[in-house]
Amino acid sequence: MSGGPKTAMVLAAGLGTRMRPLTNDRPKALVEVAGRTLIDHVLDRLADAGVEKAVVNVHWFADRLEGHLSGRTRPEIVISDERRQLLETGGGLKKARPLLGPDPVWVANIDSVWIDDGDALGELARMWDPEKMDACLLLARREASIGFEGAGDFFLADDGRLTFRGEAASAPFAYMGVHITKPGIVADQPKGPFSLTKVWRRLADEGRLYGRVLDGFWMHVGDPQARDAAEAKLKEPA
């Protein structure tokens, strides 16, 4: 696939508290699912989508993660060091902006594994329209996912615009950890830790937050039980 962003931000600096004891001696990014580390699952997806450079933030067992990443040649890996302070999703993106450049980028969590019945990243890239969007999120249907604890995140309009669940009892779609965005959406935020969700709420109010639904099955790998469930799902016959 071509035409999508060539640079990505991979959010790998979390403590992995819910993944213990698997993260007692390693970062969550190096927990394996079906014989591959979580971070390699996402980096391989991004490389196949045309990403040439991935900026990876590090904190917990940072040296071990950097050592693992040094063995990769595709995509090129650049480290955003958060050893001194965890910055959350928004703060991590803000700190990495000089490494990312001004153009739209992919942003990806490392706890998302999926079975793709289509071309999820390619379809998201083709949908991306910077004239009317500031962020475009990949979504999963709640009934086509495992490991997600919650009542859903978003409602999706016919034109792709997203609104938050708000006070509704439930919403049909969950954010599945990958999106395209303009790095500048965090420019007006103060330095330090903050969540991208804060920025997305403003974008949704402005009508500039969009989404597309995965044609496939999503596995949120947030704890050891979810890791085991994801492995079992991946072993099922196609």
mmCIF file of N, CA and C in Angstrom, residues 96-148:
data_model
loop_
_atom_site.group_PDB
_atom_site.id
_atom_site.type_symbol
_atom_site.label_atom_id
_atom_site.label_comp_id
_atom_site.label_asym_id
_atom_site.label_seq_id
_atom_site.Cartn_x
_atom_site.Cartn_y
_atom_site.Cartn_z
ATOM 1 N N ALA A 96 7.674 13.961 20.974
ATOM 2 C CA ALA A 96 8.273 13.354 19.781
ATOM 3 C C ALA A 96 8.119 14.205 18.530
ATOM 4 N N ARG A 97 7.402 15.321 18.603
ATOM 5 C CA ARG A 97 7.123 16.100 17.397
ATOM 6 C C ARG A 97 8.378 16.475 16.599
ATOM 7 N N PRO A 98 9.478 16.890 17.231
ATOM 8 C CA PRO A 98 10.669 17.203 16.432
ATOM 9 C C PRO A 98 11.204 16.005 15.652
ATOM 10 N N LEU A 99 10.951 14.797 16.146
ATOM 11 C CA LEU A 99 11.405 13.582 15.464
ATOM 12 C C LEU A 99 10.447 13.154 14.364
ATOM 13 N N LEU A 100 9.191 13.557 14.495
ATOM 14 C CA LEU A 100 8.157 13.120 13.565
ATOM 15 C C LEU A 100 8.055 14.003 12.329
ATOM 16 N N GLY A 101 8.335 15.277 12.488
ATOM 17 C CA GLY A 101 8.160 16.206 11.391
ATOM 18 C C GLY A 101 6.743 16.744 11.338
ATOM 19 N N PRO A 102 6.444 17.619 10.395
ATOM 20 C CA PRO A 102 5.156 18.319 10.362
ATOM 21 C C PRO A 102 4.033 17.566 9.671
ATOM 22 N N ASP A 103 4.355 16.553 8.883
ATOM 23 C CA ASP A 103 3.339 15.886 8.071
ATOM 24 C C ASP A 103 2.522 14.889 8.891
ATOM 25 N N PRO A 104 1.341 14.496 8.408
ATOM 26 C CA PRO A 104 0.525 13.497 9.119
ATOM 27 C C PRO A 104 1.309 12.209 9.380
ATOM 28 N N VAL A 105 1.000 11.580 10.497
ATOM 29 C CA VAL A 105 1.699 10.367 10.918
ATOM 30 C C VAL A 105 0.677 9.323 11.380
ATOM 31 N N TRP A 106 1.097 8.075 11.365
ATOM 32 C CA TRP A 106 0.395 7.034 12.082
ATOM 33 C C TRP A 106 0.736 7.147 13.561
ATOM 34 N N VAL A 107 -0.210 6.841 14.438
ATOM 35 C CA VAL A 107 0.067 6.661 15.863
ATOM 36 C C VAL A 107 -0.526 5.320 16.247
ATOM 37 N N ALA A 108 0.271 4.475 16.898
ATOM 38 C CA ALA A 108 -0.171 3.116 17.199
ATOM 39 C C ALA A 108 0.209 2.706 18.609
ATOM 40 N N ASN A 109 -0.725 2.069 19.302
ATOM 41 C CA ASN A 109 -0.445 1.412 20.573
ATOM 42 C C ASN A 109 0.222 0.068 20.294
ATOM 43 N N ILE A 110 0.836 -0.513 21.331
ATOM 44 C CA ILE A 110 1.486 -1.817 21.132
ATOM 45 C C ILE A 110 0.668 -2.965 21.705
ATOM 46 N N ASP A 111 -0.520 -2.699 22.234
ATOM 47 C CA ASP A 111 -1.310 -3.782 22.821
ATOM 48 C C ASP A 111 -2.493 -4.164 21.939
ATOM 49 N N SER A 112 -2.365 -3.916 20.636
ATOM 50 C CA SER A 112 -3.440 -4.185 19.684
ATOM 51 C C SER A 112 -2.969 -5.189 18.640
ATOM 52 N N VAL A 113 -3.677 -6.318 18.561
ATOM 53 C CA VAL A 113 -3.419 -7.346 17.557
ATOM 54 C C VAL A 113 -4.738 -7.603 16.848
ATOM 55 N N TRP A 114 -4.694 -7.796 15.534
ATOM 56 C CA TRP A 114 -5.971 -8.020 14.861
ATOM 57 C C TRP A 114 -5.836 -8.979 13.686
ATOM 58 N N ILE A 115 -6.962 -9.602 13.377
ATOM 59 C CA ILE A 115 -7.101 -10.422 12.183
ATOM 60 C C ILE A 115 -7.755 -9.539 11.128
ATOM 61 N N ASP A 116 -7.086 -9.363 10.028
ATOM 62 C CA ASP A 116 -7.516 -8.405 9.005
ATOM 63 C C ASP A 116 -8.170 -9.144 7.847
ATOM 64 N N ASP A 117 -9.482 -8.962 7.687
ATOM 65 C CA ASP A 117 -10.189 -9.572 6.566
ATOM 66 C C ASP A 117 -10.199 -8.669 5.337
ATOM 67 N N GLY A 118 -9.599 -7.503 5.467
ATOM 68 C CA GLY A 118 -9.518 -6.586 4.342
ATOM 69 C C GLY A 118 -8.122 -6.003 4.255
ATOM 70 N N ASP A 119 -8.059 -4.695 4.219
ATOM 71 C CA ASP A 119 -6.792 -3.956 4.198
ATOM 72 C C ASP A 119 -6.967 -2.764 5.129
ATOM 73 N N ALA A 120 -6.967 -3.027 6.440
ATOM 74 C CA ALA A 120 -7.382 -2.023 7.421
ATOM 75 C C ALA A 120 -6.574 -0.734 7.321
ATOM 76 N N LEU A 121 -5.262 -0.849 7.334
ATOM 77 C CA LEU A 121 -4.443 0.356 7.310
ATOM 78 C C LEU A 121 -4.507 1.044 5.947
ATOM 79 N N GLY A 122 -4.555 0.259 4.892
ATOM 80 C CA GLY A 122 -4.685 0.841 3.568
ATOM 81 C C GLY A 122 -5.995 1.591 3.399
ATOM 82 N N GLU A 123 -7.074 1.017 3.931
ATOM 83 C CA GLU A 123 -8.377 1.668 3.833
ATOM 84 C C GLU A 123 -8.412 2.950 4.665
ATOM 85 N N LEU A 124 -7.776 2.916 5.844
ATOM 86 C CA LEU A 124 -7.727 4.123 6.666
ATOM 87 C C LEU A 124 -6.925 5.212 5.960
ATOM 88 N N ALA A 125 -5.811 4.818 5.341
ATOM 89 C CA ALA A 125 -4.984 5.796 4.618
ATOM 90 C C ALA A 125 -5.740 6.402 3.442
ATOM 91 N N ARG A 126 -6.526 5.589 2.759
ATOM 92 C CA ARG A 126 -7.291 6.110 1.623
ATOM 93 C C ARG A 126 -8.424 7.023 2.079
ATOM 94 N N MET A 127 -8.938 6.782 3.269
ATOM 95 C CA MET A 127 -9.998 7.638 3.793
ATOM 96 C C MET A 127 -9.458 8.979 4.274
ATOM 97 N N TRP A 128 -8.215 9.012 4.692
ATOM 98 C CA TRP A 128 -7.633 10.201 5.304
ATOM 99 C C TRP A 128 -7.724 11.408 4.373
ATOM 100 N N ASP A 129 -8.287 12.482 4.886
ATOM 101 C CA ASP A 129 -8.431 13.718 4.126
ATOM 102 C C ASP A 129 -8.046 14.882 5.041
ATOM 103 N N PRO A 130 -6.834 15.396 4.915
ATOM 104 C CA PRO A 130 -6.372 16.437 5.845
ATOM 105 C C PRO A 130 -7.129 17.748 5.718
ATOM 106 N N GLU A 131 -7.883 17.920 4.655
ATOM 107 C CA GLU A 131 -8.661 19.145 4.511
ATOM 108 C C GLU A 131 -9.817 19.195 5.508
ATOM 109 N N LYS A 132 -10.367 18.037 5.826
ATOM 110 C CA LYS A 132 -11.514 18.017 6.733
ATOM 111 C C LYS A 132 -11.283 17.243 8.025
ATOM 112 N N MET A 133 -10.139 16.580 8.141
ATOM 113 C CA MET A 133 -9.842 15.757 9.312
ATOM 114 C C MET A 133 -8.571 16.224 10.002
ATOM 115 N N ASP A 134 -8.553 16.107 11.325
ATOM 116 C CA ASP A 134 -7.314 16.266 12.087
ATOM 117 C C ASP A 134 -6.862 14.945 12.680
ATOM 118 N N ALA A 135 -7.768 13.982 12.780
ATOM 119 C CA ALA A 135 -7.428 12.630 13.223
ATOM 120 C C ALA A 135 -8.460 11.669 12.659
ATOM 121 N N CYS A 136 -8.015 10.489 12.252
ATOM 122 C CA CYS A 136 -8.898 9.464 11.706
ATOM 123 C C CYS A 136 -8.535 8.142 12.377
ATOM 124 N N LEU A 137 -9.469 7.582 13.134
ATOM 125 C CA LEU A 137 -9.218 6.457 14.029
ATOM 126 C C LEU A 137 -9.708 5.142 13.430
ATOM 127 N N LEU A 138 -8.947 4.092 13.639
ATOM 128 C CA LEU A 138 -9.392 2.744 13.299
ATOM 129 C C LEU A 138 -10.220 2.209 14.468
ATOM 130 N N LEU A 139 -11.409 1.719 14.154
ATOM 131 C CA LEU A 139 -12.361 1.278 15.167
ATOM 132 C C LEU A 139 -12.642 -0.206 15.028
ATOM 133 N N ALA A 140 -13.094 -0.806 16.127
ATOM 134 C CA ALA A 140 -13.543 -2.196 16.115
ATOM 135 C C ALA A 140 -14.976 -2.265 16.611
ATOM 136 N N ARG A 141 -15.736 -3.174 16.025
ATOM 137 C CA ARG A 141 -17.059 -3.473 16.571
ATOM 138 C C ARG A 141 -16.881 -4.218 17.882
ATOM 139 N N ARG A 142 -17.649 -3.846 18.874
ATOM 140 C CA ARG A 142 -17.494 -4.486 20.185
ATOM 141 C C ARG A 142 -17.721 -5.989 20.108
ATOM 142 N N GLU A 143 -18.649 -6.413 19.244
ATOM 143 C CA GLU A 143 -18.942 -7.843 19.140
ATOM 144 C C GLU A 143 -17.879 -8.602 18.355
ATOM 145 N N ALA A 144 -16.962 -7.887 17.713
ATOM 146 C CA ALA A 144 -15.879 -8.518 16.956
ATOM 147 C C ALA A 144 -14.545 -8.201 17.614
ATOM 148 N N SER A 145 -14.510 -8.316 18.939
ATOM 149 C CA SER A 145 -13.278 -8.036 19.675
ATOM 150 C C SER A 145 -13.258 -8.841 20.967
ATOM 151 N N ILE A 146 -12.065 -9.016 21.497
ATOM 152 C CA ILE A 146 -11.875 -9.603 22.817
ATOM 153 C C ILE A 146 -10.845 -8.778 23.574
ATOM 154 N N GLY A 147 -10.941 -8.801 24.886
ATOM 155 C CA GLY A 147 -9.979 -8.096 25.722
ATOM 156 C C GLY A 147 -10.341 -6.654 25.988
ATOM 157 N N PHE A 148 -11.415 -6.168 25.377
ATOM 158 C CA PHE A 148 -11.837 -4.783 25.582
ATOM 159 C C PHE A 148 -12.857 -4.736 26.706
#
